Short mmCIF file of N, CA, C and O in Angstrom, two decimals:
data_model
loop_
_atom_site.label_atom_id
_atom_site.label_comp_id
_atom_site.label_asym_id
_atom_site.label_seq_id
_atom_site.Cartn_x
_atom_site.Cartn_y
_atom_site.Cartn_z
N MET A 1116 -4.15 -15.54 -7.33
CA MET A 1116 -4.11 -14.08 -7.34
C MET A 1116 -4.29 -13.58 -5.90
O MET A 1116 -5.39 -13.59 -5.38
N HIS A 1117 -3.20 -13.18 -5.26
CA HIS A 1117 -3.30 -12.71 -3.88
C HIS A 1117 -3.88 -11.31 -3.78
O HIS A 1117 -4.22 -10.86 -2.69
N GLU A 1118 -4.03 -10.63 -4.90
CA GLU A 1118 -4.65 -9.30 -4.88
C GLU A 1118 -6.08 -9.37 -4.35
O GLU A 1118 -6.56 -8.43 -3.71
N MET A 1119 -6.79 -10.49 -4.60
CA MET A 1119 -8.15 -10.65 -4.10
C MET A 1119 -8.15 -10.66 -2.57
O MET A 1119 -8.97 -9.98 -1.95
N SER A 1120 -7.25 -11.40 -1.95
CA SER A 1120 -7.21 -11.44 -0.49
C SER A 1120 -6.78 -10.10 0.08
O SER A 1120 -7.26 -9.69 1.15
N ILE A 1121 -5.93 -9.38 -0.61
CA ILE A 1121 -5.53 -8.04 -0.17
C ILE A 1121 -6.72 -7.10 -0.25
O ILE A 1121 -7.00 -6.34 0.70
N ALA A 1122 -7.46 -7.15 -1.35
CA ALA A 1122 -8.65 -6.30 -1.50
C ALA A 1122 -9.67 -6.61 -0.41
O ALA A 1122 -10.27 -5.69 0.17
N MET A 1123 -9.86 -7.89 -0.11
CA MET A 1123 -10.80 -8.27 0.94
C MET A 1123 -10.36 -7.73 2.30
O MET A 1123 -11.18 -7.22 3.07
N ALA A 1124 -9.08 -7.79 2.58
CA ALA A 1124 -8.56 -7.27 3.85
C ALA A 1124 -8.71 -5.76 3.94
O ALA A 1124 -9.07 -5.23 5.00
N VAL A 1125 -8.47 -5.05 2.84
CA VAL A 1125 -8.62 -3.59 2.82
C VAL A 1125 -10.07 -3.22 3.09
O VAL A 1125 -10.36 -2.36 3.94
N VAL A 1126 -11.00 -3.86 2.41
CA VAL A 1126 -12.43 -3.56 2.60
C VAL A 1126 -12.83 -3.85 4.05
O VAL A 1126 -13.52 -3.05 4.68
N GLU A 1127 -12.38 -4.97 4.58
CA GLU A 1127 -12.71 -5.32 5.96
C GLU A 1127 -12.19 -4.27 6.95
O GLU A 1127 -12.90 -3.86 7.86
N GLN A 1128 -10.95 -3.84 6.75
CA GLN A 1128 -10.36 -2.84 7.64
C GLN A 1128 -11.07 -1.50 7.54
O GLN A 1128 -11.28 -0.83 8.55
N VAL A 1129 -11.44 -1.10 6.33
CA VAL A 1129 -12.13 0.18 6.16
C VAL A 1129 -13.52 0.10 6.78
O VAL A 1129 -13.94 1.04 7.47
N GLU A 1130 -14.24 -0.99 6.57
CA GLU A 1130 -15.56 -1.16 7.18
C GLU A 1130 -15.45 -1.07 8.71
O GLU A 1130 -16.28 -0.42 9.36
N GLU A 1131 -14.44 -1.68 9.26
CA GLU A 1131 -14.20 -1.63 10.70
C GLU A 1131 -13.92 -0.20 11.16
O GLU A 1131 -14.41 0.24 12.19
N ALA A 1132 -13.12 0.52 10.39
CA ALA A 1132 -12.73 1.88 10.75
C ALA A 1132 -13.89 2.87 10.69
O ALA A 1132 -13.96 3.79 11.51
N VAL A 1133 -14.80 2.70 9.73
CA VAL A 1133 -15.91 3.67 9.61
C VAL A 1133 -17.03 3.38 10.60
O VAL A 1133 -17.94 4.18 10.74
N GLY A 1134 -16.95 2.26 11.28
CA GLY A 1134 -17.89 1.98 12.36
C GLY A 1134 -19.01 1.05 11.98
O GLY A 1134 -19.26 0.80 10.80
N PRO A 1135 -19.67 0.53 13.00
CA PRO A 1135 -20.72 -0.47 12.79
C PRO A 1135 -21.93 0.06 12.03
O PRO A 1135 -22.58 -0.67 11.31
N ALA A 1136 -22.21 1.34 12.15
CA ALA A 1136 -23.36 1.91 11.45
C ALA A 1136 -23.04 2.25 10.00
O ALA A 1136 -23.88 2.71 9.25
N GLY A 1137 -21.79 2.05 9.62
CA GLY A 1137 -21.40 2.33 8.25
C GLY A 1137 -20.93 3.76 8.06
O GLY A 1137 -20.19 4.05 7.16
N ALA A 1138 -21.37 4.65 8.93
CA ALA A 1138 -20.94 6.06 8.92
C ALA A 1138 -20.98 6.67 7.52
O ALA A 1138 -20.17 7.49 7.18
N GLY A 1139 -21.92 6.26 6.70
CA GLY A 1139 -22.06 6.85 5.37
C GLY A 1139 -21.26 6.10 4.33
O GLY A 1139 -20.65 5.07 4.59
N THR A 1140 -21.26 6.64 3.16
CA THR A 1140 -20.61 5.99 2.03
C THR A 1140 -19.15 6.39 1.94
O THR A 1140 -18.80 7.55 2.13
N VAL A 1141 -18.31 5.43 1.61
CA VAL A 1141 -16.89 5.69 1.40
C VAL A 1141 -16.70 6.03 -0.07
O VAL A 1141 -17.14 5.30 -0.95
N GLU A 1142 -16.04 7.16 -0.32
CA GLU A 1142 -15.80 7.60 -1.70
C GLU A 1142 -14.46 7.12 -2.25
O GLU A 1142 -14.35 6.85 -3.43
N ALA A 1143 -13.45 7.06 -1.38
CA ALA A 1143 -12.13 6.67 -1.85
C ALA A 1143 -11.30 6.07 -0.72
O ALA A 1143 -11.45 6.45 0.44
N VAL A 1144 -10.44 5.14 -1.10
CA VAL A 1144 -9.48 4.55 -0.19
C VAL A 1144 -8.10 4.79 -0.81
O VAL A 1144 -7.88 4.46 -1.98
N HIS A 1145 -7.21 5.38 -0.02
CA HIS A 1145 -5.85 5.66 -0.49
C HIS A 1145 -4.92 4.61 0.10
O HIS A 1145 -4.96 4.34 1.30
N LEU A 1146 -4.09 4.05 -0.76
CA LEU A 1146 -3.24 2.93 -0.37
C LEU A 1146 -1.83 3.14 -0.90
O LEU A 1146 -1.65 3.49 -2.07
N GLU A 1147 -0.83 2.94 -0.03
CA GLU A 1147 0.57 2.92 -0.47
C GLU A 1147 0.92 1.50 -0.84
O GLU A 1147 0.65 0.57 -0.06
N VAL A 1148 1.51 1.31 -2.01
CA VAL A 1148 1.92 -0.01 -2.46
C VAL A 1148 3.39 0.06 -2.88
O VAL A 1148 3.74 0.75 -3.83
N GLY A 1149 4.24 -0.64 -2.15
CA GLY A 1149 5.66 -0.65 -2.47
C GLY A 1149 5.92 -1.44 -3.74
O GLY A 1149 5.27 -2.46 -4.00
N GLU A 1150 6.87 -0.98 -4.54
CA GLU A 1150 7.15 -1.66 -5.80
C GLU A 1150 7.72 -3.06 -5.58
O GLU A 1150 7.70 -3.89 -6.49
N LEU A 1151 8.18 -3.36 -4.37
CA LEU A 1151 8.71 -4.67 -4.05
C LEU A 1151 7.69 -5.55 -3.32
O LEU A 1151 8.02 -6.65 -2.88
N ALA A 1152 6.46 -5.06 -3.16
CA ALA A 1152 5.44 -5.78 -2.41
C ALA A 1152 4.83 -6.94 -3.19
O ALA A 1152 4.09 -7.74 -2.63
N GLY A 1153 5.11 -7.03 -4.47
CA GLY A 1153 4.59 -8.12 -5.27
C GLY A 1153 3.12 -7.98 -5.59
O GLY A 1153 2.42 -8.97 -5.79
N VAL A 1154 2.64 -6.75 -5.65
CA VAL A 1154 1.23 -6.47 -5.92
C VAL A 1154 1.12 -5.79 -7.28
O VAL A 1154 1.85 -4.83 -7.56
N VAL A 1155 0.20 -6.27 -8.10
CA VAL A 1155 -0.07 -5.64 -9.40
C VAL A 1155 -1.22 -4.66 -9.18
O VAL A 1155 -2.35 -5.09 -8.93
N PRO A 1156 -0.95 -3.34 -9.22
CA PRO A 1156 -1.99 -2.36 -8.92
C PRO A 1156 -3.28 -2.51 -9.74
O PRO A 1156 -4.37 -2.36 -9.20
N GLU A 1157 -3.16 -2.84 -11.02
CA GLU A 1157 -4.35 -2.99 -11.86
C GLU A 1157 -5.19 -4.18 -11.40
O GLU A 1157 -6.42 -4.11 -11.37
N ALA A 1158 -4.55 -5.28 -11.04
CA ALA A 1158 -5.27 -6.45 -10.53
C ALA A 1158 -5.91 -6.14 -9.20
O ALA A 1158 -7.05 -6.56 -8.92
N LEU A 1159 -5.21 -5.39 -8.35
CA LEU A 1159 -5.77 -5.01 -7.05
C LEU A 1159 -7.00 -4.12 -7.24
O LEU A 1159 -8.02 -4.31 -6.56
N ALA A 1160 -6.94 -3.18 -8.17
CA ALA A 1160 -8.09 -2.29 -8.43
C ALA A 1160 -9.29 -3.10 -8.92
O ALA A 1160 -10.43 -2.85 -8.50
N PHE A 1161 -9.06 -4.07 -9.78
CA PHE A 1161 -10.13 -4.93 -10.29
C PHE A 1161 -10.77 -5.71 -9.15
O PHE A 1161 -12.01 -5.75 -9.00
N CYS A 1162 -9.96 -6.32 -8.32
CA CYS A 1162 -10.46 -7.10 -7.18
C CYS A 1162 -11.17 -6.21 -6.17
O CYS A 1162 -12.20 -6.59 -5.61
N PHE A 1163 -10.64 -5.02 -5.94
CA PHE A 1163 -11.24 -4.08 -5.00
C PHE A 1163 -12.67 -3.74 -5.43
O PHE A 1163 -13.59 -3.75 -4.61
N GLU A 1164 -12.86 -3.48 -6.70
CA GLU A 1164 -14.19 -3.17 -7.21
C GLU A 1164 -15.16 -4.33 -6.97
O GLU A 1164 -16.30 -4.11 -6.56
N LEU A 1165 -14.71 -5.54 -7.20
CA LEU A 1165 -15.56 -6.72 -6.98
C LEU A 1165 -15.92 -6.88 -5.50
O LEU A 1165 -17.08 -7.14 -5.15
N VAL A 1166 -14.94 -6.73 -4.64
CA VAL A 1166 -15.14 -6.95 -3.21
C VAL A 1166 -16.02 -5.86 -2.58
O VAL A 1166 -16.74 -6.10 -1.62
N CYS A 1167 -15.99 -4.66 -3.14
CA CYS A 1167 -16.76 -3.54 -2.60
C CYS A 1167 -18.26 -3.67 -2.83
O CYS A 1167 -19.06 -3.05 -2.13
N ALA A 1168 -18.66 -4.47 -3.80
CA ALA A 1168 -20.09 -4.61 -4.14
C ALA A 1168 -20.89 -5.01 -2.90
O ALA A 1168 -20.52 -5.93 -2.17
N GLY A 1169 -21.96 -4.26 -2.64
CA GLY A 1169 -22.84 -4.56 -1.53
C GLY A 1169 -22.35 -4.07 -0.18
O GLY A 1169 -22.92 -4.42 0.85
N THR A 1170 -21.28 -3.28 -0.16
CA THR A 1170 -20.75 -2.74 1.10
C THR A 1170 -20.84 -1.21 1.08
O THR A 1170 -21.21 -0.63 0.06
N VAL A 1171 -20.45 -0.57 2.19
CA VAL A 1171 -20.41 0.89 2.22
C VAL A 1171 -19.33 1.44 1.30
O VAL A 1171 -19.26 2.65 1.07
N LEU A 1172 -18.51 0.56 0.75
CA LEU A 1172 -17.46 0.97 -0.17
C LEU A 1172 -17.87 0.83 -1.63
O LEU A 1172 -17.07 1.13 -2.53
N GLU A 1173 -19.08 0.38 -1.88
CA GLU A 1173 -19.52 0.19 -3.27
C GLU A 1173 -19.37 1.50 -4.04
O GLU A 1173 -19.83 2.54 -3.61
N GLY A 1174 -18.67 1.42 -5.16
CA GLY A 1174 -18.43 2.60 -5.99
C GLY A 1174 -17.22 3.41 -5.56
O GLY A 1174 -16.88 4.40 -6.20
N ALA A 1175 -16.56 3.01 -4.47
CA ALA A 1175 -15.39 3.75 -3.98
C ALA A 1175 -14.22 3.61 -4.95
O ALA A 1175 -14.04 2.58 -5.59
N GLU A 1176 -13.44 4.65 -5.01
CA GLU A 1176 -12.23 4.65 -5.85
C GLU A 1176 -11.05 4.15 -5.01
O GLU A 1176 -10.91 4.52 -3.85
N LEU A 1177 -10.22 3.31 -5.60
CA LEU A 1177 -8.98 2.89 -4.96
C LEU A 1177 -7.86 3.73 -5.56
O LEU A 1177 -7.60 3.67 -6.76
N VAL A 1178 -7.23 4.54 -4.72
CA VAL A 1178 -6.15 5.41 -5.16
C VAL A 1178 -4.85 4.82 -4.63
O VAL A 1178 -4.65 4.77 -3.41
N THR A 1179 -4.00 4.34 -5.54
CA THR A 1179 -2.75 3.74 -5.10
C THR A 1179 -1.57 4.66 -5.40
O THR A 1179 -1.54 5.32 -6.43
N GLU A 1180 -0.66 4.69 -4.46
CA GLU A 1180 0.58 5.44 -4.62
C GLU A 1180 1.72 4.43 -4.56
O GLU A 1180 1.85 3.70 -3.58
N THR A 1181 2.51 4.37 -5.61
CA THR A 1181 3.63 3.44 -5.65
C THR A 1181 4.80 4.01 -4.87
O THR A 1181 5.18 5.17 -5.06
N VAL A 1182 5.35 3.21 -3.96
CA VAL A 1182 6.51 3.61 -3.17
C VAL A 1182 7.73 2.91 -3.76
O VAL A 1182 7.81 1.68 -3.76
N PRO A 1183 8.68 3.68 -4.29
CA PRO A 1183 9.86 3.07 -4.90
C PRO A 1183 10.70 2.33 -3.86
O PRO A 1183 10.77 2.74 -2.70
N GLY A 1184 11.35 1.25 -4.30
CA GLY A 1184 12.25 0.52 -3.43
C GLY A 1184 13.54 1.29 -3.24
O GLY A 1184 14.10 1.83 -4.20
N ARG A 1185 13.99 1.38 -1.98
CA ARG A 1185 15.26 2.04 -1.66
C ARG A 1185 16.02 1.18 -0.69
O ARG A 1185 15.44 0.48 0.13
N ALA A 1186 17.34 1.22 -0.81
CA ALA A 1186 18.20 0.44 0.08
C ALA A 1186 19.36 1.30 0.58
O ALA A 1186 19.68 2.33 -0.01
N ARG A 1187 19.96 0.82 1.67
CA ARG A 1187 21.15 1.47 2.23
C ARG A 1187 22.22 0.39 2.42
O ARG A 1187 21.94 -0.70 2.90
N CYS A 1188 23.43 0.73 2.03
CA CYS A 1188 24.57 -0.18 2.17
C CYS A 1188 25.05 -0.18 3.62
O CYS A 1188 25.26 0.89 4.20
N GLY A 1189 25.23 -1.38 4.18
CA GLY A 1189 25.73 -1.49 5.55
C GLY A 1189 27.13 -0.92 5.71
O GLY A 1189 27.37 -0.06 6.55
N PRO A 1190 28.09 -1.34 4.88
CA PRO A 1190 29.47 -0.88 5.03
C PRO A 1190 29.69 0.62 4.75
O PRO A 1190 30.41 1.28 5.48
N CYS A 1191 29.08 1.16 3.69
CA CYS A 1191 29.43 2.55 3.33
C CYS A 1191 28.27 3.54 3.51
O CYS A 1191 28.45 4.73 3.30
N ALA A 1192 27.07 3.08 3.85
CA ALA A 1192 25.90 3.91 4.11
C ALA A 1192 25.33 4.62 2.89
O ALA A 1192 24.49 5.51 3.00
N ALA A 1193 25.77 4.23 1.69
CA ALA A 1193 25.19 4.82 0.47
C ALA A 1193 23.74 4.37 0.34
O ALA A 1193 23.38 3.26 0.76
N GLU A 1194 22.87 5.22 -0.20
CA GLU A 1194 21.47 4.88 -0.45
C GLU A 1194 21.19 4.95 -1.94
O GLU A 1194 21.77 5.79 -2.64
N TRP A 1195 20.31 4.04 -2.43
CA TRP A 1195 19.99 4.02 -3.84
C TRP A 1195 18.61 3.43 -4.08
O TRP A 1195 18.08 2.72 -3.24
N ALA A 1196 18.06 3.76 -5.26
CA ALA A 1196 16.80 3.16 -5.71
C ALA A 1196 17.14 1.78 -6.25
O ALA A 1196 18.02 1.65 -7.11
N VAL A 1197 16.45 0.74 -5.75
CA VAL A 1197 16.82 -0.61 -6.14
C VAL A 1197 16.19 -1.07 -7.44
O VAL A 1197 16.71 -1.96 -8.10
N GLY A 1198 15.07 -0.46 -7.85
CA GLY A 1198 14.43 -0.81 -9.11
C GLY A 1198 13.78 -2.18 -9.10
O GLY A 1198 13.72 -2.85 -8.07
N MET A 1199 13.29 -2.58 -10.26
CA MET A 1199 12.65 -3.90 -10.43
C MET A 1199 13.22 -4.55 -11.68
O MET A 1199 13.14 -3.95 -12.74
N PRO A 1200 13.77 -5.73 -11.60
CA PRO A 1200 13.99 -6.49 -10.37
C PRO A 1200 15.01 -5.77 -9.49
O PRO A 1200 15.86 -5.03 -9.98
N PRO A 1201 14.91 -6.00 -8.17
CA PRO A 1201 15.76 -5.23 -7.26
C PRO A 1201 17.25 -5.52 -7.41
O PRO A 1201 17.66 -6.67 -7.52
N ASP A 1202 18.02 -4.45 -7.44
CA ASP A 1202 19.48 -4.55 -7.47
C ASP A 1202 19.96 -4.21 -6.07
O ASP A 1202 19.93 -3.05 -5.65
N LEU A 1203 20.40 -5.23 -5.33
CA LEU A 1203 20.77 -5.03 -3.94
C LEU A 1203 22.28 -4.94 -3.71
O LEU A 1203 22.74 -4.96 -2.58
N LEU A 1204 23.05 -4.81 -4.80
CA LEU A 1204 24.48 -4.57 -4.67
C LEU A 1204 24.72 -3.07 -4.66
O LEU A 1204 24.22 -2.34 -5.51
N CYS A 1205 25.50 -2.62 -3.70
CA CYS A 1205 25.76 -1.18 -3.55
C CYS A 1205 26.44 -0.64 -4.81
O CYS A 1205 27.48 -1.16 -5.23
N PRO A 1206 25.87 0.41 -5.40
CA PRO A 1206 26.48 0.99 -6.59
C PRO A 1206 27.76 1.76 -6.28
O PRO A 1206 28.55 2.04 -7.18
N GLN A 1207 27.97 2.08 -5.00
CA GLN A 1207 29.15 2.87 -4.63
C GLN A 1207 30.35 1.98 -4.30
O GLN A 1207 31.44 2.19 -4.81
N CYS A 1208 30.14 0.95 -3.45
CA CYS A 1208 31.28 0.13 -3.02
C CYS A 1208 31.18 -1.33 -3.46
O CYS A 1208 32.11 -2.10 -3.25
N GLY A 1209 30.03 -1.73 -4.05
CA GLY A 1209 29.85 -3.10 -4.49
C GLY A 1209 29.46 -4.06 -3.38
O GLY A 1209 29.34 -5.26 -3.60
N GLY A 1210 29.27 -3.53 -2.17
CA GLY A 1210 28.90 -4.36 -1.02
C GLY A 1210 27.55 -5.03 -1.21
O GLY A 1210 26.69 -4.55 -1.95
N SER A 1211 27.36 -6.17 -0.53
CA SER A 1211 26.12 -6.92 -0.66
C SER A 1211 25.30 -6.94 0.62
O SER A 1211 24.31 -7.65 0.71
N ARG A 1212 25.67 -6.13 1.60
CA ARG A 1212 24.91 -6.08 2.85
C ARG A 1212 23.96 -4.88 2.82
O ARG A 1212 24.17 -3.89 3.51
N ALA A 1213 22.92 -5.01 2.01
CA ALA A 1213 21.97 -3.92 1.85
C ALA A 1213 20.80 -4.09 2.81
O ALA A 1213 20.33 -5.19 3.06
N GLU A 1214 20.34 -2.97 3.33
CA GLU A 1214 19.14 -2.93 4.16
C GLU A 1214 18.05 -2.25 3.34
O GLU A 1214 18.25 -1.14 2.84
N LEU A 1215 16.91 -2.93 3.17
CA LEU A 1215 15.79 -2.30 2.44
C LEU A 1215 15.17 -1.23 3.32
O LEU A 1215 14.79 -1.50 4.46
N LEU A 1216 15.06 -0.02 2.79
CA LEU A 1216 14.48 1.10 3.53
C LEU A 1216 13.02 1.33 3.15
O LEU A 1216 12.21 1.77 3.97
N ALA A 1217 12.68 1.05 1.91
CA ALA A 1217 11.32 1.30 1.43
C ALA A 1217 11.05 0.40 0.22
O ALA A 1217 11.97 -0.07 -0.43
N GLY A 1218 9.75 0.20 -0.04
CA GLY A 1218 9.36 -0.55 -1.22
C GLY A 1218 8.53 -1.78 -0.92
O GLY A 1218 8.02 -2.41 -1.83
N ARG A 1219 8.39 -2.14 0.36
CA ARG A 1219 7.59 -3.30 0.73
C ARG A 1219 6.24 -2.90 1.32
O ARG A 1219 5.50 -3.75 1.78
N GLU A 1220 5.93 -1.61 1.30
CA GLU A 1220 4.72 -1.10 1.94
C GLU A 1220 3.45 -1.65 1.32
O GLU A 1220 3.38 -1.91 0.12
N LEU A 1221 2.45 -1.81 2.14
CA LEU A 1221 1.08 -2.09 1.71
C LEU A 1221 0.23 -1.54 2.85
O LEU A 1221 -0.02 -2.22 3.84
N ARG A 1222 -0.15 -0.26 2.73
CA ARG A 1222 -0.72 0.46 3.85
C ARG A 1222 -1.85 1.37 3.41
O ARG A 1222 -1.72 2.10 2.43
N ILE A 1223 -2.95 1.32 4.15
CA ILE A 1223 -4.04 2.27 3.94
C ILE A 1223 -3.59 3.60 4.54
O ILE A 1223 -3.25 3.66 5.72
N THR A 1224 -3.58 4.64 3.73
CA THR A 1224 -3.13 5.94 4.23
C THR A 1224 -4.27 6.90 4.52
O THR A 1224 -4.12 7.80 5.32
N ALA A 1225 -5.42 6.71 3.86
CA ALA A 1225 -6.56 7.58 4.10
C ALA A 1225 -7.83 6.96 3.53
O ALA A 1225 -7.77 6.16 2.59
N VAL A 1226 -8.95 7.36 4.11
CA VAL A 1226 -10.27 6.96 3.64
C VAL A 1226 -11.11 8.23 3.55
O VAL A 1226 -11.22 8.97 4.52
N ARG A 1227 -11.67 8.49 2.37
CA ARG A 1227 -12.51 9.67 2.18
C ARG A 1227 -13.98 9.24 2.16
O ARG A 1227 -14.37 8.38 1.39
N ARG A 1228 -14.77 9.85 3.06
CA ARG A 1228 -16.19 9.52 3.15
C ARG A 1228 -17.02 10.64 2.53
O ARG A 1228 -16.62 11.79 2.52
N ALA A 1229 -18.22 10.28 2.07
CA ALA A 1229 -19.11 11.26 1.45
C ALA A 1229 -19.71 12.20 2.48
O ALA A 1229 -19.98 13.35 2.18
N ASP A 1230 -19.90 11.72 3.69
CA ASP A 1230 -20.63 12.51 4.68
C ASP A 1230 -19.79 12.97 5.86
O ASP A 1230 -20.31 13.39 6.87
N GLY A 1231 -18.51 12.90 5.74
CA GLY A 1231 -17.71 13.31 6.89
C GLY A 1231 -16.27 13.54 6.52
O GLY A 1231 -15.89 13.47 5.35
N PRO A 1232 -15.45 13.79 7.54
CA PRO A 1232 -14.03 14.05 7.29
C PRO A 1232 -13.30 12.79 6.85
O PRO A 1232 -13.77 11.68 7.09
N ALA A 1233 -12.19 12.99 6.24
CA ALA A 1233 -11.35 11.85 5.82
C ALA A 1233 -10.81 11.19 7.08
O ALA A 1233 -10.56 11.83 8.09
N TYR A 1234 -10.64 9.91 7.00
CA TYR A 1234 -10.07 9.14 8.10
C TYR A 1234 -8.67 8.72 7.68
O TYR A 1234 -8.48 8.20 6.58
N ALA A 1235 -7.72 8.97 8.54
CA ALA A 1235 -6.35 8.52 8.27
C ALA A 1235 -5.92 7.65 9.43
O ALA A 1235 -5.85 8.11 10.57
N PRO A 1236 -5.66 6.37 9.18
CA PRO A 1236 -5.24 5.49 10.27
C PRO A 1236 -3.92 5.92 10.86
O PRO A 1236 -3.11 6.55 10.19
N ALA A 1237 -3.72 5.55 12.12
CA ALA A 1237 -2.45 5.85 12.77
C ALA A 1237 -1.34 5.12 12.04
O ALA A 1237 -1.50 3.98 11.63
N HIS A 1238 -0.22 5.78 11.86
CA HIS A 1238 0.92 5.17 11.17
C HIS A 1238 1.51 4.09 12.06
O HIS A 1238 1.76 4.31 13.23
N GLN A 1239 1.71 2.91 11.49
CA GLN A 1239 2.28 1.80 12.22
C GLN A 1239 3.57 1.38 11.56
O GLN A 1239 3.63 1.19 10.36
N GLU A 1240 4.62 1.27 12.36
CA GLU A 1240 5.89 0.77 11.85
C GLU A 1240 5.82 -0.73 11.77
O GLU A 1240 5.19 -1.37 12.61
N GLY A 1241 6.44 -1.31 10.79
CA GLY A 1241 6.43 -2.77 10.76
C GLY A 1241 6.96 -3.31 9.57
O GLY A 1241 7.24 -3.73 8.72
#
């Protein structure tokens, strides 16, 4: 279950972001999860709760937003929702040179603290 390692990485990154003193209690972590990322949101939430025990995130809510998979056809530039399992053949011209535009995300978008303003990490392309 790779959701456990993802939960551990999220907790580690949030702890790092709120600072060495803990900067108070974290109430919520907002996460974008692409539908093509291979992550089961319910399993991630379960693991997140376990990993948060004994940290400044204990009791924090994990708020996930699913990002639908989208692709663009190389030859004709049509864009479409790829769905699950992903359909990477262009619905307009039948071409198979699709570029994935969205759906692989796994990104912390915000952290809400009990004693301060929300923290939103800088957006990183990748």
